[in-house]
CSV table of C-alpha atoms in Angstrom, one decimal:
chain,number,residue,atom,x,y,z
C,865,MET,CA,-0.4,6.2,3.7
C,866,ARG,CA,-1.0,9.0,6.2
C,867,ARG,CA,-3.3,10.5,3.6
C,868,ALA,CA,-5.7,7.1,3.7
C,869,ARG,CA,-6.6,7.9,7.4
C,870,ARG,CA,-7.6,11.5,6.9
C,871,ASP,CA,-9.2,10.8,3.1
C,872,HIS,CA,-12.0,7.9,2.9
C,873,SER,CA,-12.1,8.4,-0.9
C,874,PHE,CA,-7.8,8.2,-1.1
C,875,THR,CA,-7.3,4.3,-1.3
C,876,PRO,CA,-10.6,3.4,-3.2
C,877,ASN,CA,-9.6,5.9,-6.0
C,878,LEU,CA,-5.9,4.1,-5.9
C,879,ARG,CA,-7.8,0.7,-6.2
C,880,ILE,CA,-9.8,2.4,-9.5
C,881,ALA,CA,-6.7,3.6,-11.0
C,882,TRP,CA,-4.3,0.6,-10.6
C,883,ASP,CA,-7.3,-1.4,-11.9
C,884,GLY,CA,-7.3,0.8,-15.1
C,885,LYS,CA,-10.9,1.9,-14.7
C,886,THR,CA,-12.0,5.4,-15.1
C,887,LEU,CA,-11.5,8.0,-12.3
C,888,ARG,CA,-14.3,10.7,-11.8
C,889,ASN,CA,-14.7,13.9,-9.8
C,890,THR,CA,-18.1,15.3,-9.4
C,891,THR,CA,-17.8,17.2,-6.2
C,892,LYS,CA,-16.2,20.5,-8.2
C,893,GLU,CA,-18.0,22.7,-10.0
C,894,GLU,CA,-16.6,21.3,-13.2
C,895,HIS,CA,-17.0,17.6,-13.7
C,896,GLN,CA,-13.4,16.0,-14.0
C,897,GLU,CA,-12.6,12.3,-15.5
C,898,VAL,CA,-9.8,10.4,-16.5
C,899,THR,CA,-10.0,7.6,-18.7
C,900,GLY,CA,-7.7,5.0,-19.0
C,901,PRO,CA,-5.3,5.7,-16.1
C,902,ALA,CA,-1.9,4.1,-16.0
C,903,LEU,CA,-0.7,4.5,-12.4
C,904,VAL,CA,3.0,3.7,-11.0
C,905,MET,CA,4.0,4.0,-7.3
C,906,HIS,CA,7.3,3.5,-6.1
C,907,GLY,CA,8.7,4.3,-2.8
C,908,HIS,CA,10.8,3.4,0.4
C,909,ILE,CA,9.4,3.0,4.0
C,910,THR,CA,10.8,1.5,7.3
C,911,PRO,CA,9.3,-1.1,8.9
C,912,SER,CA,8.2,1.1,11.8
C,913,ASP,CA,6.0,3.3,9.5
C,914,TRP,CA,4.8,0.4,7.7
C,915,ASN,CA,3.2,-1.2,10.9
C,916,GLU,CA,1.8,2.5,12.2
C,917,TYR,CA,0.2,3.3,8.9
C,918,VAL,CA,-0.7,0.0,7.4
C,919,SER,CA,-4.0,-1.2,8.6
C,920,VAL,CA,-5.0,-4.7,8.3
C,921,LYS,CA,-8.7,-3.3,7.4
C,922,GLU,CA,-7.2,-1.3,4.6
C,923,ALA,CA,-5.5,-4.5,3.4
C,924,ALA,CA,-8.6,-6.6,4.0
C,925,GLY,CA,-10.1,-3.9,1.2
C,926,GLY,CA,-7.8,-4.5,-1.6
C,927,THR,CA,-5.5,-1.6,-1.3
C,928,PHE,CA,-2.1,-3.4,-0.3
C,929,ASN,CA,-2.5,-6.6,-2.1
C,930,ARG,CA,-1.9,-4.6,-5.2
C,931,PHE,CA,1.6,-3.5,-4.0
C,932,LEU,CA,4.5,-5.6,-3.9
C,933,PRO,CA,6.4,-4.9,-0.8
C,934,VAL,CA,10.1,-6.3,-0.9
C,935,THR,CA,12.8,-5.9,2.2
C,936,LEU,CA,16.3,-4.6,1.1
C,937,SER,CA,19.4,-5.6,2.4
C,938,PRO,CA,22.2,-3.1,3.1
C,939,VAL,CA,24.0,-1.5,0.3
C,940,PRO,CA,27.3,-2.8,-0.3
C,941,MET,CA,30.1,-0.4,0.5
C,942,LEU,CA,31.6,1.4,-2.7
C,943,ASP,CA,35.3,2.2,-3.2
C,944,ASP,CA,35.5,5.8,-2.8
C,945,ASP,CA,39.0,5.9,-4.6
C,946,ALA,CA,37.4,4.5,-7.7
C,947,ASP,CA,38.2,6.9,-10.8
C,948,VAL,CA,35.5,5.1,-13.2
C,949,TRP,CA,31.6,4.5,-11.7
C,950,PRO,CA,29.7,1.9,-13.6
C,951,THR,CA,27.7,2.9,-16.8
C,952,LEU,CA,24.3,2.3,-16.9
C,953,ASP,CA,22.6,1.1,-20.3
C,954,VAL,CA,19.1,2.0,-20.3
C,955,ASP,CA,19.0,2.2,-24.5
C,956,GLY,CA,17.2,-1.3,-24.6
C,957,LEU,CA,14.9,-0.4,-22.0
C,958,ALA,CA,14.0,2.9,-23.7
C,959,GLU,CA,13.3,1.0,-26.9
C,960,ALA,CA,11.4,-1.6,-25.2
C,961,TYR,CA,9.2,1.1,-24.1
C,962,MET,CA,8.6,2.6,-27.2
C,963,TRP,CA,7.8,-0.5,-28.5
C,964,ALA,CA,5.1,-1.4,-25.8
C,965,SER,CA,3.4,1.9,-25.7
C,966,ALA,CA,3.4,2.1,-29.8
C,967,ARG,CA,0.1,0.3,-29.9
C,968,PRO,CA,-2.0,-1.8,-27.8
C,969,ARG,CA,-0.6,-5.5,-27.7
C,970,THR,CA,-1.6,-8.7,-26.5
C,971,LEU,CA,0.7,-10.8,-24.4
C,972,THR,CA,0.3,-14.6,-24.0
C,973,LEU,CA,1.8,-17.6,-22.3
C,974,GLY,CA,4.1,-19.8,-24.4
C,975,PRO,CA,3.4,-23.7,-24.5
C,976,ASP,CA,6.7,-24.2,-21.9
C,977,ALA,CA,5.2,-21.7,-19.6
C,978,LYS,CA,1.4,-23.3,-19.1
C,979,PRO,CA,2.6,-25.9,-16.9
C,980,LEU,CA,4.5,-23.5,-14.4
C,981,TRP,CA,1.8,-21.4,-14.7
C,982,ARG,CA,-0.9,-23.9,-13.3
C,983,LEU,CA,1.7,-24.3,-10.3
C,984,VAL,CA,1.6,-20.8,-9.8
C,985,ARG,CA,-2.0,-20.7,-9.5
C,986,ARG,CA,-2.2,-23.6,-7.0
C,987,TYR,CA,0.6,-21.8,-5.0
C,988,GLY,CA,-1.8,-18.8,-5.0
C,989,ARG,CA,-4.6,-21.1,-3.5
C,990,LEU,CA,-2.7,-22.7,-0.9
C,991,LEU,CA,-1.4,-19.3,0.2
C,992,ASN,CA,-4.6,-18.0,0.9
C,993,ALA,CA,-6.0,-21.3,2.3
C,994,SER,CA,-2.8,-21.8,4.8
C,995,LEU,CA,-2.2,-18.1,6.2
C,996,PRO,CA,-4.3,-16.6,8.9
C,997,GLU,CA,-6.7,-14.2,7.4
C,998,HIS,CA,-4.5,-11.1,8.3
C,999,LEU,CA,-1.8,-12.3,6.3
C,1000,ALA,CA,-3.4,-13.7,3.5
C,1001,VAL,CA,-5.1,-10.3,2.7
C,1002,PHE,CA,-1.8,-8.8,1.7
C,1003,VAL,CA,-0.9,-11.8,-0.7
C,1004,GLN,CA,-4.2,-12.5,-2.3
C,1005,ARG,CA,-3.0,-11.3,-5.8
C,1006,THR,CA,0.1,-13.3,-5.9
C,1007,GLU,CA,-1.1,-15.1,-9.1
C,1008,GLU,CA,-2.0,-11.9,-10.7
C,1009,GLN,CA,1.3,-10.0,-9.6
C,1010,THR,CA,3.4,-12.6,-11.2
C,1011,LEU,CA,1.4,-12.5,-14.2
C,1012,ARG,CA,2.1,-8.9,-14.5
C,1013,VAL,CA,6.0,-9.1,-13.3
C,1014,ALA,CA,6.6,-11.7,-16.3
C,1015,ALA,CA,4.4,-9.6,-18.9
C,1016,CYS,CA,6.9,-6.8,-18.1
C,1017,LEU,CA,9.9,-9.1,-18.5
C,1018,ALA,CA,8.2,-9.9,-22.0
C,1019,ALA,CA,7.7,-6.5,-22.8
C,1020,SER,CA,11.5,-5.4,-21.7
C,1021,GLU,CA,12.7,-7.9,-24.8
C,1022,CYS,CA,9.9,-6.4,-27.1
C,1023,SER,CA,8.3,-10.1,-27.2
C,1024,THR,CA,4.5,-10.8,-26.9
C,1025,THR,CA,5.1,-14.2,-25.8
C,1026,ILE,CA,5.6,-14.9,-21.7
C,1027,THR,CA,8.2,-17.9,-21.8
C,1028,HIS,CA,8.9,-20.3,-18.8
C,1029,ASP,CA,12.0,-18.6,-18.0
C,1030,MET,CA,10.5,-15.2,-17.7
C,1031,LEU,CA,7.4,-16.6,-15.5
C,1032,SER,CA,9.8,-18.5,-13.4
C,1033,ALA,CA,11.7,-15.2,-12.7
C,1034,ALA,CA,8.7,-13.3,-12.0
C,1035,LEU,CA,7.5,-16.1,-9.4
C,1036,SER,CA,10.8,-16.2,-7.7
C,1037,PHE,CA,10.3,-12.3,-7.1
C,1038,VAL,CA,6.9,-12.4,-5.9
C,1039,ARG,CA,7.6,-15.1,-3.7
C,1040,TYR,CA,10.4,-12.9,-1.8
C,1041,SER,CA,7.6,-10.3,-1.7
C,1042,VAL,CA,5.4,-12.8,0.1
C,1043,ARG,CA,8.1,-13.7,2.7
C,1044,SER,CA,8.7,-10.2,3.0
C,1045,VAL,CA,5.2,-8.9,3.7
C,1046,THR,CA,4.3,-11.8,6.0
C,1047,THR,CA,7.6,-11.4,7.8
C,1048,LEU,CA,7.0,-7.5,8.4
C,1049,VAL,CA,3.2,-7.8,9.3
C,1050,ALA,CA,3.7,-10.6,11.8
C,1051,ALA,CA,6.8,-8.8,13.3
C,1052,GLY,CA,4.2,-5.9,13.8
C,1053,GLU,CA,1.8,-7.9,15.2
C,1054,HIS,CA,4.2,-9.3,17.9
C,1055,LYS,CA,5.2,-5.9,18.9
C,1056,THR,CA,1.6,-4.9,19.5
C,1057,ARG,CA,0.1,-8.0,20.8
C,1058,THR,CA,-2.2,-7.6,23.6
C,1059,ALA,CA,-1.1,-9.5,26.9
C,1060,THR,CA,-3.3,-12.3,27.4
C,1061,PRO,CA,-4.7,-13.3,31.0
C,1062,ALA,CA,-1.9,-16.0,31.1
C,1063,ASP,CA,0.7,-13.3,30.1
C,1064,LYS,CA,-0.4,-11.0,33.5
C,1065,VAL,CA,-0.6,-13.9,35.8
C,1066,ARG,CA,3.3,-15.1,34.6
C,1067,ALA,CA,4.1,-11.6,35.1
C,1068,VAL,CA,2.9,-11.5,38.8
C,1069,ILE,CA,4.3,-14.6,39.5
C,1070,ALA,CA,7.7,-14.1,37.8
C,1071,ARG,CA,7.9,-10.3,40.0
C,1072,GLU,CA,7.2,-12.1,43.3
C,1073,GLY,CA,9.0,-15.5,42.7
C,1074,THR,CA,6.5,-17.4,44.9
C,1075,ILE,CA,3.1,-16.2,45.8
C,1076,LYS,CA,-0.1,-17.7,47.7
C,1077,ARG,CA,-3.3,-18.3,45.6
C,1078,GLY,CA,-5.1,-15.6,47.4
C,1079,ASP,CA,-2.2,-12.9,47.1
C,1080,LEU,CA,-2.2,-14.0,42.9
C,1081,VAL,CA,-5.9,-13.6,43.1
C,1082,ARG,CA,-5.9,-9.9,44.2
C,1083,ALA,CA,-2.4,-9.0,42.3
C,1084,ALA,CA,-4.0,-10.3,38.9
C,1085,LYS,CA,-7.1,-8.3,39.3
C,1086,MET,CA,-9.2,-11.5,38.2
C,1087,PRO,CA,-11.9,-13.7,39.9
C,1088,ALA,CA,-10.8,-16.5,41.4
C,1089,ALA,CA,-12.4,-19.2,39.0
C,1090,GLN,CA,-10.8,-17.5,36.2
C,1091,LEU,CA,-7.2,-17.3,37.8
C,1092,ASP,CA,-8.0,-21.4,38.4
C,1093,SER,CA,-8.7,-21.8,34.6
C,1094,VAL,CA,-5.7,-19.7,33.4
C,1095,LEU,CA,-3.6,-21.4,35.5
C,1096,SER,CA,-5.0,-24.9,34.5
C,1097,GLU,CA,-3.8,-24.0,31.3
C,1098,MET,CA,-0.1,-22.8,31.5
C,1099,ASN,CA,2.3,-25.6,31.7
C,1100,ASP,CA,5.0,-23.7,33.3
C,1101,VAL,CA,3.5,-23.1,36.4
C,1102,ALA,CA,3.5,-25.2,39.7
C,1103,THR,CA,1.8,-25.2,43.2
C,1104,GLU,CA,3.3,-26.6,46.5
C,1105,ARG,CA,2.1,-26.8,49.8
C,1106,GLN,CA,3.7,-25.3,52.5
C,1107,ARG,CA,3.3,-25.9,56.2
C,1108,THR,CA,2.9,-22.7,58.6
C,1109,ASN,CA,2.3,-22.4,62.4
C,1110,GLY,CA,-1.6,-22.1,61.0
C,1111,ARG,CA,-3.3,-23.8,58.0
C,1112,PRO,CA,-1.2,-24.9,55.6
C,1113,ALA,CA,-0.4,-22.7,52.3
C,1114,THR,CA,-0.8,-23.5,48.8
C,1115,VAL,CA,2.0,-21.4,47.0
C,1116,ILE,CA,2.5,-21.0,43.3
C,1117,ARG,CA,5.7,-20.3,41.1
C,1118,LEU,CA,7.0,-20.7,37.7
C,1119,ASP,CA,8.0,-24.3,37.0
C,1120,GLN,CA,11.7,-24.3,35.6
C,1121,ARG,CA,12.4,-27.7,36.5
C,1122,GLU,CA,14.9,-29.6,33.8
C,1123,HIS,CA,14.1,-33.1,36.1
C,1124,PRO,CA,10.9,-33.1,37.7
C,1125,GLU,CA,11.9,-36.3,39.9
C,1126,GLU,CA,14.2,-33.7,41.6
C,1127,HIS,CA,11.1,-31.8,43.4
C,1128,PRO,CA,8.3,-35.2,44.0
C,1129,ASN,CA,6.4,-32.7,46.1
C,1130,VAL,CA,5.9,-29.9,43.2
C,1131,VAL,CA,2.9,-30.9,41.1
C,1132,SER,CA,2.4,-29.0,37.9
C,1133,LEU,CA,-1.0,-27.5,37.9
C,1134,SER,CA,-2.0,-28.6,34.1
C,1135,GLU,CA,-0.9,-32.1,35.5
C,1136,LYS,CA,-3.0,-31.6,38.4
C,1137,ARG,CA,-6.1,-30.9,36.6
C,1138,ARG,CA,-5.6,-33.8,34.2
C,1139,GLU,CA,-5.3,-36.2,37.2
C,1140,LYS,CA,-8.7,-35.5,38.5
C,1141,PRO,CA,-11.2,-35.8,35.5
C,1142,ASP,CA,-14.0,-34.7,37.8
C,1143,SER,CA,-12.8,-31.5,39.0
C,1144,PRO,CA,-14.6,-28.7,37.9
C,1145,HIS,CA,-11.4,-27.2,36.5
C,1146,ALA,CA,-10.4,-30.3,34.7
C,1147,THR,CA,-8.6,-29.8,31.5
C,1148,GLN,CA,-8.9,-32.4,28.3
C,1149,ARG,CA,-5.6,-33.3,26.7
C,1150,PRO,CA,-5.3,-31.7,23.3
C,1151,ALA,CA,-6.5,-33.5,20.0
C,1152,GLU,CA,-3.8,-35.0,18.0
C,1153,PRO,CA,-3.1,-32.7,14.8
C,1154,PHE,CA,-5.3,-34.1,12.0
C,1155,ARG,CA,-3.3,-35.5,9.3
C,1156,GLU,CA,-4.3,-36.2,5.7
C,1157,LYS,CA,-4.7,-39.9,4.5
C,1158,ASN,CA,-1.8,-41.5,2.6
C,1159,GLY,CA,0.7,-39.3,5.0
C,1160,GLY,CA,0.0,-35.9,3.5
C,1161,THR,CA,0.8,-33.7,6.3
C,1162,ASN,CA,2.2,-30.7,4.0
C,1163,PRO,CA,0.5,-29.5,1.0
C,1164,PHE,CA,3.5,-27.3,-0.1
C,1165,ALA,CA,5.6,-30.3,-0.4
C,1166,VAL,CA,4.7,-31.0,-4.1
C,1167,LEU,CA,4.9,-27.5,-5.0
C,1168,ARG,CA,8.7,-27.0,-3.4
C,1169,ALA,CA,9.7,-30.3,-5.5
C,1170,ASN,CA,8.3,-28.7,-8.7
C,1171,LEU,CA,9.5,-24.9,-8.0
C,1172,GLY,CA,13.1,-25.9,-6.8
C,1173,ARG,CA,12.1,-25.0,-3.4
């Protein structure tokens, strides 16, 4: 991942190798070529390093949807006084590898797996359609990854038929990977989120407690018209007219009221704008959320029922 920033051909070569296409190097004196590459990548990375080295741009190019990231829980503590450690039985996997690599084989879906495969394909389409683009680019190969994992499970049993149970187990693993990567990317995005104008205004008001409008314009370093527009969209800000020896002043503060009737002289700016439709800073009420006909509001409802949530 560090190398990808320095070598622009690194991630394209990863994609070519993952796809099993021919790798070529024509920059050396002798032409180099690798046909039928078989690439396996396995590694561990901390969430902080992931968010530093994995860019959405590279993911959009198709590099990181070829990976299956999974978050790991802490390893359970082992008994230090145990005299005998569990033995690993790898003979079955060794035989399966010899069977799979002996000659080319074609794996097919069994009759009992085909209905579930249609659900898997629908699940992948719904994911891409419902997730934000910067998250969807990490999971655009959900169907293909599920089929690959299921094929590995079939090969581990020296079988050329992918059964329903194999496909179901593969889907469970891939769905966990989808949850892992979307949570990881969303957490990194939250930490690096750029402060909005509303964030800046709110920070100034929170620091001062109460502040006059003119002072807020100078402290927030934005034009008065922009400030009025920002304030009109903030539901947690209130304005109050305070009498002084001279002209009454408009004071702005964060509105932390639980019961509006306790402060009848305090008016929420967003409510004030809505009450005056002729005002140049008036805002419209948000439109009601779109709902599909026949009461359909969640496209994943049927999938959850069929996949057992």
